[in-house]
Short mmCIF file of C-alpha atoms in Angstrom, two decimals:
data_model
loop_
_atom_site.label_atom_id
_atom_site.label_comp_id
_atom_site.label_asym_id
_atom_site.label_seq_id
_atom_site.Cartn_x
_atom_site.Cartn_y
_atom_site.Cartn_z
CA MET N 14 -14.11 -6.30 20.36
CA VAL N 15 -13.11 -8.87 22.98
CA LYS N 16 -11.96 -7.33 26.27
CA ILE N 17 -9.66 -9.10 28.71
CA ALA N 18 -9.27 -8.95 32.46
CA GLY N 19 -5.69 -9.94 33.19
CA LEU N 20 -4.54 -11.38 36.53
CA ALA N 21 -0.84 -11.56 37.38
CA SER N 22 1.29 -11.78 40.51
CA ASN N 23 4.62 -10.65 39.12
CA ARG N 24 5.86 -9.27 35.78
CA GLY N 25 2.92 -10.35 33.60
CA ARG N 26 5.02 -10.43 30.44
CA ASN N 27 2.47 -12.48 28.52
CA LEU N 28 -0.30 -10.02 29.39
CA LEU N 29 1.81 -7.05 28.30
CA HIS N 30 2.74 -8.88 25.10
CA ILE N 31 -0.95 -9.49 24.38
CA ALA N 32 -1.64 -5.82 25.06
CA ASP N 33 1.01 -4.88 22.51
CA ARG N 34 -0.13 -7.41 19.91
CA MET N 35 -3.92 -7.02 20.32
CA PRO N 36 -4.54 -10.42 18.68
CA GLY N 37 -7.82 -10.39 16.76
CA GLY N 38 -8.39 -6.86 18.02
CA ALA N 39 -8.65 -8.01 21.65
CA GLU N 40 -7.53 -5.54 24.32
CA LEU N 41 -6.85 -5.56 28.04
CA SER N 42 -9.45 -3.55 29.93
CA ILE N 43 -7.97 -4.19 33.38
CA VAL N 44 -4.84 -5.70 34.93
CA LEU N 45 -5.29 -6.90 38.50
CA THR N 46 -2.62 -8.23 40.81
CA ASN N 47 -2.69 -9.76 44.26
CA GLU N 48 0.80 -8.44 45.12
CA ASP N 49 1.65 -4.89 46.12
CA GLY N 50 4.32 -3.43 43.83
CA ALA N 51 4.09 -6.21 41.23
CA PRO N 52 6.14 -5.11 38.16
CA VAL N 53 3.13 -5.74 35.89
CA LEU N 54 1.51 -2.60 37.33
CA GLU N 55 4.13 -0.29 35.87
CA GLY N 56 4.02 -2.03 32.47
CA ALA N 57 0.23 -1.76 32.35
CA SER N 58 0.23 1.89 33.39
CA GLU N 59 2.75 2.74 30.69
CA ARG N 60 0.28 1.28 28.17
CA GLY N 61 -2.68 3.17 29.59
CA ILE N 62 -4.32 0.04 31.01
CA PRO N 63 -6.25 0.48 34.28
CA THR N 64 -4.80 -1.48 37.22
CA GLU N 65 -6.06 -2.78 40.53
CA VAL N 66 -4.35 -4.38 43.55
CA VAL N 67 -6.37 -6.75 45.71
CA THR N 68 -4.15 -8.39 48.31
CA ARG N 69 -5.26 -11.23 50.56
CA ASP N 70 -5.65 -10.15 54.16
CA GLU N 71 -3.98 -12.14 56.91
CA GLY N 72 -6.26 -14.99 57.91
CA GLU N 73 -8.65 -14.32 55.01
CA SER N 74 -10.04 -17.34 53.24
CA ARG N 75 -9.30 -17.90 49.59
CA GLU N 76 -13.00 -17.75 48.77
CA SER N 77 -13.38 -14.37 50.48
CA HIS N 78 -10.36 -12.97 48.70
CA GLU N 79 -11.66 -14.10 45.33
CA GLU N 80 -15.08 -12.62 46.02
CA ARG N 81 -13.38 -9.26 46.57
CA ILE N 82 -11.46 -9.71 43.31
CA LEU N 83 -14.72 -10.38 41.46
CA GLU N 84 -16.31 -7.34 43.08
CA THR N 85 -13.38 -5.21 41.91
CA LEU N 86 -13.55 -6.61 38.38
CA ASP N 87 -17.29 -6.07 38.27
CA SER N 88 -16.77 -2.37 37.59
CA TYR N 89 -14.86 -3.16 34.39
CA ASP N 90 -16.09 -4.41 31.03
CA PHE N 91 -14.48 -7.73 30.05
CA ASP N 92 -15.38 -10.94 28.22
CA ILE N 93 -12.61 -13.28 29.30
CA VAL N 94 -10.09 -13.63 32.12
CA CYS N 95 -6.44 -14.39 31.35
CA LEU N 96 -3.99 -15.49 34.04
CA ASP N 97 -0.26 -14.96 33.71
CA GLY N 98 1.89 -16.16 36.57
CA TYR N 99 -1.00 -15.70 38.98
CA MET N 100 0.38 -17.52 42.01
CA ARG N 101 -2.86 -18.63 43.58
CA VAL N 102 -5.00 -21.66 42.81
CA LEU N 103 -8.50 -20.43 42.00
CA THR N 104 -11.44 -21.85 43.88
CA GLU N 105 -14.95 -22.77 42.85
CA ALA N 106 -16.04 -19.29 43.95
CA PHE N 107 -14.05 -17.71 41.13
CA VAL N 108 -14.36 -20.38 38.44
CA ASP N 109 -18.14 -20.52 38.70
CA ASN N 110 -18.71 -16.77 38.75
CA ALA N 111 -16.14 -15.41 36.28
CA PRO N 112 -16.30 -15.70 32.49
CA THR N 113 -14.13 -18.31 30.79
CA THR N 114 -10.69 -18.10 32.36
CA LEU N 115 -7.51 -19.07 30.54
CA ASN N 116 -4.09 -19.79 31.94
CA ILE N 117 -0.73 -20.51 30.34
CA HIS N 118 1.51 -23.22 31.78
CA PRO N 119 5.19 -23.62 30.83
CA SER N 120 5.11 -27.27 29.74
CA LEU N 121 3.22 -29.51 27.35
CA LEU N 122 0.44 -30.63 29.67
CA PRO N 123 -0.41 -33.13 30.97
CA ALA N 124 3.36 -33.55 31.35
CA PHE N 125 5.00 -31.61 34.18
CA PRO N 126 2.06 -29.83 35.84
CA GLY N 127 2.35 -27.66 38.93
CA MET N 128 5.34 -25.68 40.13
CA ASP N 129 8.90 -25.85 38.81
CA ALA N 130 7.91 -27.18 35.38
CA HIS N 131 11.26 -26.31 33.81
CA GLU N 132 13.19 -28.13 36.54
CA GLN N 133 10.91 -31.14 36.07
CA VAL N 134 11.60 -31.14 32.33
CA LEU N 135 15.37 -31.00 32.79
CA ASP N 136 15.38 -33.64 35.52
CA SER N 137 13.35 -36.01 33.30
CA GLY N 138 15.74 -35.79 30.35
CA ALA N 139 12.89 -34.83 27.99
CA ARG N 140 14.02 -33.55 24.59
CA MET N 141 10.85 -31.52 23.93
CA THR N 142 8.85 -29.11 26.04
CA GLY N 143 6.77 -26.01 25.39
CA CYS N 144 3.68 -24.37 26.80
CA THR N 145 -0.04 -25.01 27.13
CA VAL N 146 -2.96 -22.57 27.11
CA HIS N 147 -5.84 -24.21 28.94
CA VAL N 148 -9.20 -23.39 30.50
CA VAL N 149 -8.92 -22.95 34.26
CA THR N 150 -10.81 -25.45 36.42
CA GLU N 151 -10.63 -26.19 40.13
CA GLU N 152 -8.07 -28.92 39.48
CA VAL N 153 -4.58 -27.48 38.97
CA ASP N 154 -3.33 -27.51 35.35
CA ALA N 155 -5.96 -30.05 34.34
CA GLY N 156 -8.47 -27.95 32.40
CA PRO N 157 -9.22 -28.60 28.73
CA ILE N 158 -6.44 -27.52 26.40
CA VAL N 159 -6.96 -24.69 23.92
CA THR N 160 -3.56 -24.77 22.21
CA GLN N 161 0.06 -25.76 22.73
CA GLU N 162 3.42 -24.76 21.30
CA ALA N 163 6.53 -26.94 21.35
CA VAL N 164 10.20 -26.00 21.74
CA PRO N 165 13.26 -28.28 21.88
CA VAL N 166 15.32 -28.98 24.97
CA TYR N 167 19.04 -28.81 24.33
CA GLU N 168 21.66 -30.94 26.06
CA ASP N 169 23.40 -27.98 27.71
CA ASP N 170 20.19 -26.24 28.81
CA GLU N 171 19.93 -24.83 32.29
CA THR N 172 16.71 -23.65 33.90
CA ASP N 173 17.10 -20.01 32.86
CA ASP N 174 17.91 -20.97 29.25
CA LEU N 175 14.83 -23.14 28.99
CA LYS N 176 12.60 -20.61 30.75
CA LYS N 177 13.60 -17.87 28.31
CA ARG N 178 13.12 -20.08 25.23
CA VAL N 179 9.70 -21.28 26.38
CA LEU N 180 8.59 -17.70 27.03
CA TYR N 181 9.77 -16.12 23.81
CA ASP N 182 9.43 -19.05 21.37
CA ALA N 183 6.31 -20.71 22.77
CA GLU N 184 4.26 -18.58 25.18
CA PHE N 185 4.50 -15.41 23.09
CA THR N 186 3.11 -17.45 20.18
CA ALA N 187 0.50 -19.65 21.84
CA TYR N 188 -1.26 -17.17 24.15
CA PRO N 189 -1.93 -14.55 21.42
CA ARG N 190 -3.12 -17.37 19.15
CA ALA N 191 -5.65 -18.53 21.74
CA ILE N 192 -6.86 -14.95 22.32
CA ARG N 193 -7.20 -14.41 18.56
CA TRP N 194 -9.34 -17.54 18.30
CA VAL N 195 -11.54 -16.23 21.12
CA ALA N 196 -11.80 -12.83 19.42
CA GLU N 197 -12.83 -14.56 16.21
CA ASP N 198 -15.56 -16.43 18.13
CA ARG N 199 -14.06 -19.79 17.23
CA VAL N 200 -13.62 -21.20 20.74
CA SER N 201 -16.43 -23.27 22.28
CA VAL N 202 -15.99 -24.35 25.91
CA ASP N 203 -18.22 -27.04 27.38
CA THR N 204 -17.72 -26.56 31.13
CA ASP N 205 -19.71 -29.65 32.08
CA ALA N 206 -17.83 -31.97 29.74
CA GLU N 207 -14.61 -29.97 30.23
CA THR N 208 -13.87 -29.88 26.52
CA VAL N 209 -12.78 -27.20 24.10
CA GLU N 210 -13.49 -27.09 20.36
CA ILE N 211 -11.78 -24.72 17.95
CA GLU N 212 -13.72 -24.01 14.77
CA GLY N 213 -11.57 -24.82 11.76
CA ASP N 214 -8.75 -26.41 13.76
CA THR N 215 -9.24 -29.76 12.04
CA GLY N 216 -5.75 -30.55 10.83
CA GLY N 217 -5.33 -31.57 7.18
CA ASP N 218 -2.63 -30.24 4.89
CA PHE N 219 -2.96 -26.71 6.23
CA PRO N 220 -3.81 -26.90 9.95
CA GLN N 221 -4.30 -23.82 12.10
CA ARG N 222 -0.84 -24.34 13.55
CA ARG N 223 2.20 -26.23 12.37
CA LEU N 224 4.77 -27.90 14.58
CA VAL N 225 8.13 -28.35 12.88
CA SER N 226 10.67 -30.55 14.61
CA ASP N 227 13.84 -31.09 12.61
CA ASP N 228 17.21 -32.21 13.91
CA LEU N 229 20.45 -30.41 13.18
CA SER N 230 22.20 -32.46 10.52
CA ASN N 231 25.26 -30.30 10.06
CA THR N 232 26.58 -26.79 10.42
CA LEU N 233 27.80 -25.32 7.15
CA ARG N 234 30.90 -23.35 6.32
CA TYR N 235 28.58 -20.43 5.58
CA GLY N 236 25.22 -19.65 4.03
CA GLU N 237 24.63 -18.28 0.54
CA ASN N 238 27.51 -15.87 1.10
CA PRO N 239 30.61 -16.08 3.32
CA HIS N 240 29.32 -13.43 5.76
CA GLN N 241 26.19 -15.52 6.50
CA ASP N 242 26.17 -18.45 8.93
CA GLY N 243 24.30 -21.54 7.80
CA ALA N 244 23.14 -24.99 8.86
CA VAL N 245 21.10 -27.85 7.46
CA TYR N 246 18.35 -29.58 9.46
CA ALA N 247 16.99 -33.04 8.71
CA ASP N 248 13.41 -34.24 8.76
CA GLY N 249 13.78 -37.75 10.10
CA THR N 250 10.30 -38.71 8.90
CA CYS N 251 11.01 -38.07 5.20
CA GLU N 252 11.01 -41.33 3.22
CA GLU N 253 11.45 -39.78 -0.24
CA ALA N 254 14.94 -39.78 -1.80
CA ASN N 255 16.62 -36.56 -0.74
CA VAL N 256 20.03 -34.92 -0.58
CA VAL N 257 19.93 -34.12 3.15
CA SER N 258 20.15 -37.75 4.23
CA ALA N 259 22.27 -38.91 1.28
CA PRO N 260 25.70 -40.20 2.30
CA GLN N 261 28.71 -38.49 0.73
CA LEU N 262 30.76 -41.31 -0.76
CA ASN N 263 34.08 -39.53 -1.18
CA GLU N 264 34.93 -38.86 2.44
CA GLY N 265 37.99 -36.77 1.69
CA ALA N 266 36.08 -34.11 -0.21
CA LYS N 267 34.93 -30.93 1.48
CA ALA N 268 31.42 -30.87 2.90
CA LEU N 269 28.43 -29.57 0.97
CA SER N 270 27.76 -25.86 1.14
CA TYR N 271 24.39 -24.12 1.51
CA ASN N 272 24.30 -23.49 -2.24
CA ASN N 273 25.35 -27.08 -2.98
CA TYR N 274 22.40 -28.40 -0.99
CA ASN N 275 20.02 -26.00 -2.70
CA ASP N 276 21.23 -26.84 -6.21
CA ALA N 277 21.42 -30.57 -5.54
CA ASP N 278 17.85 -30.57 -4.25
CA GLY N 279 16.68 -28.75 -7.37
CA ALA N 280 18.56 -31.10 -9.66
CA LEU N 281 17.21 -34.21 -7.93
CA ASN N 282 13.64 -32.93 -8.10
CA LEU N 283 14.01 -32.31 -11.84
CA ILE N 284 15.24 -35.78 -12.79
CA LYS N 285 12.49 -37.37 -10.68
CA GLU N 286 10.11 -36.12 -13.39
CA PHE N 287 11.24 -38.75 -15.90
CA ASP N 288 10.87 -42.51 -16.26
CA GLU N 289 13.48 -42.76 -19.02
CA PRO N 290 17.21 -42.40 -18.27
CA ALA N 291 17.58 -38.69 -17.48
CA ALA N 292 20.32 -36.24 -16.59
CA ALA N 293 20.28 -32.60 -15.56
CA VAL N 294 22.93 -30.01 -14.86
CA ILE N 295 21.87 -27.29 -12.43
CA LYS N 296 23.50 -23.92 -11.85
CA HIS N 297 22.13 -21.49 -9.25
CA THR N 298 18.96 -23.63 -8.91
CA ASN N 299 18.18 -23.38 -12.66
CA PRO N 300 18.78 -26.07 -15.28
CA ALA N 301 21.73 -25.37 -17.54
CA GLY N 302 20.56 -28.43 -19.45
CA CYS N 303 18.31 -31.47 -19.18
CA ALA N 304 17.71 -34.50 -21.38
CA THR N 305 16.38 -38.03 -21.51
CA ALA N 306 17.74 -40.75 -23.79
CA ASP N 307 18.09 -44.50 -24.20
CA SER N 308 21.19 -44.54 -22.01
CA LEU N 309 22.37 -42.44 -19.07
CA SER N 310 25.59 -41.39 -20.75
CA GLU N 311 23.69 -40.19 -23.82
CA ALA N 312 21.24 -38.26 -21.65
CA TYR N 313 24.10 -36.59 -19.79
CA ASP N 314 25.88 -35.69 -23.03
CA LYS N 315 22.73 -34.07 -24.41
CA ALA N 316 22.06 -32.20 -21.19
CA LEU N 317 25.62 -30.90 -20.97
CA ARG N 318 25.74 -29.74 -24.57
CA THR N 319 22.80 -27.39 -23.99
CA ASP N 320 25.15 -24.96 -22.26
CA PRO N 321 28.53 -26.44 -21.29
CA LYS N 322 29.88 -23.01 -20.41
CA SER N 323 27.23 -22.40 -17.76
CA ALA N 324 27.47 -26.01 -16.57
CA PHE N 325 31.01 -25.32 -15.29
CA GLY N 326 30.91 -25.64 -11.51
CA GLY N 327 27.34 -26.95 -11.57
CA VAL N 328 25.52 -29.85 -9.95
CA VAL N 329 24.73 -33.03 -11.89
CA ALA N 330 21.74 -35.25 -11.15
CA LEU N 331 21.07 -38.67 -12.69
CA ASN N 332 18.00 -40.88 -12.30
CA ARG N 333 19.83 -44.16 -12.90
CA GLU N 334 22.81 -45.84 -11.28
CA CYS N 335 25.86 -43.99 -12.55
CA ASP N 336 28.11 -46.13 -14.74
CA ALA N 337 31.76 -45.60 -15.63
CA GLU N 338 31.01 -44.12 -19.06
CA THR N 339 28.78 -41.43 -17.56
CA ALA N 340 31.24 -40.81 -14.74
CA GLU N 341 34.04 -40.16 -17.25
CA GLN N 342 31.85 -37.53 -18.94
CA VAL N 343 31.01 -35.88 -15.62
CA VAL N 344 34.63 -35.43 -14.59
CA ASP N 345 35.64 -34.13 -18.01
CA SER N 346 34.84 -30.63 -16.77
CA PHE N 347 34.62 -29.10 -13.30
CA LYS N 348 31.50 -30.00 -11.32
CA GLU N 349 30.68 -29.39 -7.66
CA VAL N 350 28.32 -32.28 -6.89
CA VAL N 351 26.90 -35.38 -8.55
CA VAL N 352 23.68 -36.95 -7.26
CA ALA N 353 22.47 -40.40 -8.28
CA PRO N 354 20.57 -43.45 -6.96
CA GLY N 355 23.76 -45.50 -6.77
CA TYR N 356 27.10 -45.95 -8.53
CA THR N 357 29.00 -48.84 -10.00
CA ASP N 358 32.38 -49.54 -8.46
CA ALA N 359 34.06 -48.44 -11.68
CA ALA N 360 32.10 -45.17 -11.66
CA LEU N 361 33.11 -44.50 -8.06
CA ASP N 362 36.78 -45.04 -8.94
CA VAL N 363 36.46 -42.34 -11.58
CA LEU N 364 34.43 -39.86 -9.53
CA THR N 365 36.30 -40.13 -6.25
CA ASP N 366 39.56 -39.49 -8.06
CA LYS N 367 38.39 -35.87 -8.28
CA LYS N 368 39.34 -34.45 -4.90
CA ASN N 369 36.51 -31.98 -4.37
CA LEU N 370 33.71 -33.50 -6.41
CA ARG N 371 31.06 -34.37 -3.83
CA VAL N 372 29.38 -37.71 -4.67
CA LEU N 373 25.93 -38.24 -3.13
CA ASP N 374 24.02 -41.54 -3.15
CA VAL N 375 20.32 -40.83 -2.59
CA GLY N 376 19.35 -44.48 -2.88
CA GLU N 377 16.40 -45.79 -4.84
CA LEU N 378 14.31 -42.88 -6.11
CA GLY N 379 11.03 -44.65 -5.42
CA GLU N 380 7.78 -42.76 -5.09
CA ILE N 381 7.32 -39.05 -4.44
CA SER N 382 5.84 -38.96 -0.93
CA GLU N 383 6.42 -35.41 0.30
CA ARG N 384 3.34 -33.43 -0.77
CA LEU N 385 4.17 -30.02 0.66
CA THR N 386 7.01 -27.57 0.27
CA GLU N 387 7.71 -24.46 2.27
CA LYS N 388 9.68 -21.26 2.20
CA PRO N 389 10.54 -19.41 5.42
CA ILE N 390 9.94 -15.68 5.23
CA VAL N 391 10.46 -13.02 7.88
CA GLY N 392 7.65 -13.46 10.39
CA GLY N 393 6.49 -16.89 9.22
CA ARG N 394 6.63 -19.35 6.37
CA LEU N 395 4.80 -20.00 3.12
CA VAL N 396 3.51 -23.54 2.65
CA GLN N 397 2.08 -25.01 -0.53
CA GLU N 398 1.55 -28.28 -2.35
CA ARG N 399 4.48 -29.31 -4.50
CA ASP N 400 3.87 -28.88 -8.20
CA LEU N 401 3.40 -32.53 -9.08
CA ALA N 402 0.95 -31.84 -11.91
CA SER N 403 1.93 -33.26 -15.28
CA PRO N 404 -0.73 -32.86 -17.96
CA SER N 405 -0.85 -35.72 -20.42
CA ILE N 406 -0.60 -35.29 -24.17
CA GLU N 407 -4.30 -36.17 -24.40
CA GLU N 408 -5.09 -33.15 -22.22
CA PHE N 409 -3.28 -30.66 -24.47
CA GLU N 410 -5.69 -28.29 -26.25
CA VAL N 411 -4.62 -27.57 -29.82
CA VAL N 412 -5.54 -23.94 -30.59
CA THR N 413 -3.82 -23.29 -33.94
CA GLU N 414 -4.67 -24.20 -37.50
CA ARG N 415 -1.69 -26.55 -37.69
CA GLU N 416 -1.78 -29.51 -35.34
CA PRO N 417 1.48 -30.62 -33.73
CA THR N 418 3.13 -33.78 -34.97
CA ASP N 419 3.50 -36.79 -32.70
CA ALA N 420 7.19 -35.91 -32.27
CA GLU N 421 6.33 -32.34 -31.31
CA LEU N 422 3.76 -33.54 -28.79
CA LYS N 423 6.37 -35.76 -27.15
CA THR N 424 8.78 -32.83 -26.99
CA MET N 425 6.06 -30.61 -25.56
CA LYS N 426 5.55 -33.11 -22.75
CA PHE N 427 9.29 -33.15 -21.99
CA THR N 428 9.45 -29.36 -22.17
CA TRP N 429 6.65 -28.94 -19.65
CA GLN N 430 8.24 -31.37 -17.19
CA THR N 431 11.47 -29.37 -17.40
CA LEU N 432 9.75 -25.97 -17.24
CA LYS N 433 8.37 -26.74 -13.78
CA HIS N 434 11.93 -26.49 -12.47
CA VAL N 435 12.93 -23.29 -14.27
CA LYS N 436 12.74 -20.01 -12.39
CA SER N 437 10.00 -17.72 -13.70
CA ASN N 438 9.68 -16.02 -16.04
CA GLY N 439 10.86 -19.23 -17.68
CA ILE N 440 11.19 -20.32 -21.31
CA VAL N 441 12.56 -23.65 -22.54
CA PHE N 442 13.53 -24.47 -26.12
CA ALA N 443 13.71 -28.23 -26.70
CA SER N 444 14.22 -30.69 -29.51
CA GLY N 445 13.35 -34.34 -29.07
CA THR N 446 13.79 -34.89 -25.34
CA GLU N 447 16.68 -32.53 -24.76
CA THR N 448 16.92 -28.85 -23.98
CA VAL N 449 18.33 -26.52 -26.64
CA GLY N 450 18.20 -23.18 -24.85
CA LEU N 451 16.75 -21.74 -21.67
CA GLY N 452 15.63 -18.27 -20.69
CA VAL N 453 15.34 -18.18 -16.90
CA GLY N 454 14.36 -15.72 -14.19
CA GLN N 455 13.46 -12.81 -16.42
CA VAL N 456 11.06 -10.01 -15.50
CA SER N 457 9.77 -9.91 -19.08
CA ARG N 458 8.51 -12.99 -20.92
CA VAL N 459 9.70 -11.74 -24.30
CA ASP N 460 13.14 -11.18 -22.74
CA ALA N 461 13.09 -14.81 -21.60
CA VAL N 462 12.28 -15.92 -25.18
CA GLU N 463 15.07 -13.81 -26.61
CA LEU N 464 17.51 -15.12 -23.98
CA ALA N 465 16.62 -18.75 -24.76
CA GLY N 466 17.21 -18.05 -28.45
CA LYS N 467 20.52 -16.35 -27.71
CA LYS N 468 21.69 -19.23 -25.52
CA ALA N 469 20.67 -21.79 -28.15
CA GLY N 470 22.53 -19.94 -30.89
CA ARG N 471 25.63 -19.00 -28.92
CA ASP N 472 26.22 -21.62 -26.22
CA ALA N 473 24.64 -24.90 -27.29
CA GLU N 474 27.00 -27.41 -28.91
CA GLY N 475 25.66 -29.20 -31.97
CA LYS N 476 22.13 -27.97 -31.33
CA SER N 477 19.85 -25.42 -32.90
CA ALA N 478 16.57 -23.70 -32.18
CA GLU N 479 15.55 -24.27 -35.79
CA GLY N 480 12.47 -26.48 -35.77
CA ALA N 481 12.45 -26.67 -31.94
CA VAL N 482 9.54 -26.54 -29.49
CA MET N 483 9.13 -23.66 -27.07
CA GLY N 484 7.55 -23.99 -23.64
CA SER N 485 6.42 -21.09 -21.49
CA ASP N 486 5.58 -21.40 -17.79
CA ALA N 487 2.77 -18.82 -18.08
CA PHE N 488 0.68 -17.34 -20.86
CA PHE N 489 2.00 -14.90 -23.43
CA PRO N 490 0.39 -11.53 -22.70
CA PHE N 491 1.18 -10.24 -26.19
CA PRO N 492 2.16 -11.68 -29.59
CA ASP N 493 5.71 -10.29 -29.27
CA GLY N 494 6.88 -13.50 -27.55
CA ILE N 495 5.66 -15.55 -30.50
CA GLU N 496 7.34 -13.16 -32.92
CA ALA N 497 10.65 -13.53 -31.06
CA ALA N 498 10.27 -17.32 -31.04
CA ALA N 499 9.59 -17.42 -34.79
CA GLU N 500 12.70 -15.34 -35.39
CA ALA N 501 14.71 -17.92 -33.42
CA GLY N 502 13.30 -20.78 -35.53
CA ILE N 503 10.64 -22.20 -33.18
CA GLU N 504 7.92 -24.22 -34.92
CA ALA N 505 5.72 -25.37 -32.03
CA VAL N 506 4.67 -23.92 -28.67
CA ILE N 507 3.26 -25.22 -25.40
CA GLN N 508 1.88 -22.67 -22.95
CA PRO N 509 -0.92 -22.36 -20.36
CA GLY N 510 -3.16 -19.96 -22.27
CA GLY N 511 -5.60 -17.72 -20.45
CA SER N 512 -4.49 -14.27 -21.57
CA VAL N 513 -7.04 -11.67 -22.64
CA ASN N 514 -4.91 -11.49 -25.79
CA ASP N 515 -4.98 -15.23 -26.53
CA GLU N 516 -6.64 -14.65 -29.90
CA ASP N 517 -3.87 -12.27 -30.99
CA VAL N 518 -1.22 -14.74 -29.82
CA ILE N 519 -2.89 -17.62 -31.68
CA GLU N 520 -3.17 -15.47 -34.80
CA ALA N 521 0.55 -14.71 -34.63
CA ALA N 522 1.32 -18.43 -34.31
CA ASP N 523 -0.91 -19.18 -37.32
CA GLU N 524 0.84 -16.53 -39.39
CA HIS N 525 4.16 -18.30 -38.77
CA GLY N 526 2.74 -21.79 -39.35
CA MET N 527 3.36 -22.78 -35.75
CA ALA N 528 1.48 -25.47 -33.87
CA MET N 529 0.43 -24.37 -30.39
CA VAL N 530 -1.24 -26.12 -27.48
CA PHE N 531 -2.66 -24.84 -24.20
CA THR N 532 -2.22 -26.78 -20.96
CA GLY N 533 -4.78 -24.80 -18.98
CA MET N 534 -2.35 -24.55 -16.07
CA ARG N 535 0.80 -22.57 -15.40
CA CYS N 536 3.97 -23.74 -13.64
CA PHE N 537 5.53 -20.68 -11.99
CA ARG N 538 8.61 -21.20 -9.83
CA HIS N 539 9.68 -18.06 -8.02
CA ASP N 540 12.39 -19.36 -5.71
#
C-alpha cells in the first residue's frame, strides 16, 4: 500500500479528498503544515490522520526549516510526498532528500505558472484552463507533468467561479488519478532527465484519460420529459454527416427537442447502412419500418407500410436528395422530423408548408468517420467502437439442410443491416429489401419473435410474414423462437449462432424446411 506524506499551508482540500477516496488503496500517513491553526489540521484529525506543525522561525533559513520538516517526517512511514497549497518554494535540501514529491497547480502548465493563476487566465481571455499534477523540482511549476485535466472558461466567469470549477471538476479528478497511477506502480520519474513516463498511457482509441470539449449548440425546451432540463452540445471536429450541425430549413417551425435529436440520429445512422435508395421511419429510437428500392419514393412507401400506425409522429430519414414525390408521401401523415442529404426546391415547398415538420439538411452523407460512440452514466461514461461490422453474404455459414436462395440471401443481408439499429432483444421480419414486422426491446427473444409476427399480421399494409426472412440480433437459446417463427410463416433465418443449444435450434429449422445461416457475430443495441 502506498503511503503519502501531505504538506499543506491552508485547507488542504485535495489532500482530504485523496484521504476520502484512497485512490489505488493509497492512504495519508501524515499531514504536515507550516502554519499554526491551518484548517487542514482539523480535517485530518477528524479522519484519524496524524498531524504535525513545523513553522519557520523568525530569521531561519529555508534550508534549515526544510531540514526540520524532513526530520519530523522521518518518524512516519511514507512513499511519496504530496503538496496541496503549500505556500513555500521547496529548496534543493528538500527535493534531494525527500521521496518523489508531487504538486498540483491550478492551470494547464506551462501556461500561467506561479501565483494568481486564475487571475492570469481571466486576464488573458483564455477559453480553457484546468490543473496540472507535476513532479516538484527547484524551479517553480516547471517539473515534469504527470497528468492534467481541462475545464472551460466561461464569458461571465469571475475568479471565485473559476477557482471552484477548477477545484471540483479538475483537481479532484487529476490528483487522485496521479496517486492511483503511483499506487499501481505505473509512474517512472527520471530526475536527471526530468521526465515522467506512465505505463499504459499511450493514447489510442481508449487512452487512460479522455478530454471532451464540446460547445453548447442550443438549450432545449426540456429533456426526455418536461420536468427535465436539456441541451445539445456540438463536436466541432466531427466531419461525418450528423443532425447536430444540420441546418433546419423551415425557420418558422419549433426547434428540435431532446427526443427529436435522439430519434433523428438513430434514423440517420440506419439509412447510412445502404448504398441503394433507402428510407427509414424511427419511433422512440427504433425503426417502425425500413426499406431500400429503385427509387426514394418507393423505398419510403415500403418503409411506411411496415407499420403506418406506429410511424405517426415519427422521424423520417432518407439517404438521397428528397424529391417532390417523396415529400408528398411524407406529409401525408403527421411526422416530427425529416432528415435528408438535400432537397429539391419542389420538395421544400411541400415540406415547409407543414408548420411544425422540422426539415434537416445533413449535406452529403459521405464516409463514416466517427469510430467511437459513448453513453454517459452516473460517475463516468461508457465508450465503445461503433458497430460498423457488416458480414458479407459469402461469410454467412449455412447450417441447415436447405440452403437459402439467392433472394433469401439478399434479404438476410438487408435484415442484418437493419437489425443493428433495433433495440435488443430485437427481431426483424423482412421480405425483399423491406421490413415486414419488428419485435423490439423485449426481455425474451421468443416474445420478440411473437411481437414481430403480430405486428406483421396486424399493422403492416399489403405485407405478410408468409415466406419472409427472420433476423435475430443474438442467438436463439432454445428452439421455441424457431417454432414461433414457423407459425408466423417464416421460411429463412439469419442469426449469430453460438448457443449451447444450436443443434436443437438447427433441428427445429430443418423440421420446418427453413434455411438458416449463422453470422458468427451478434449486433446487440441496448440504448
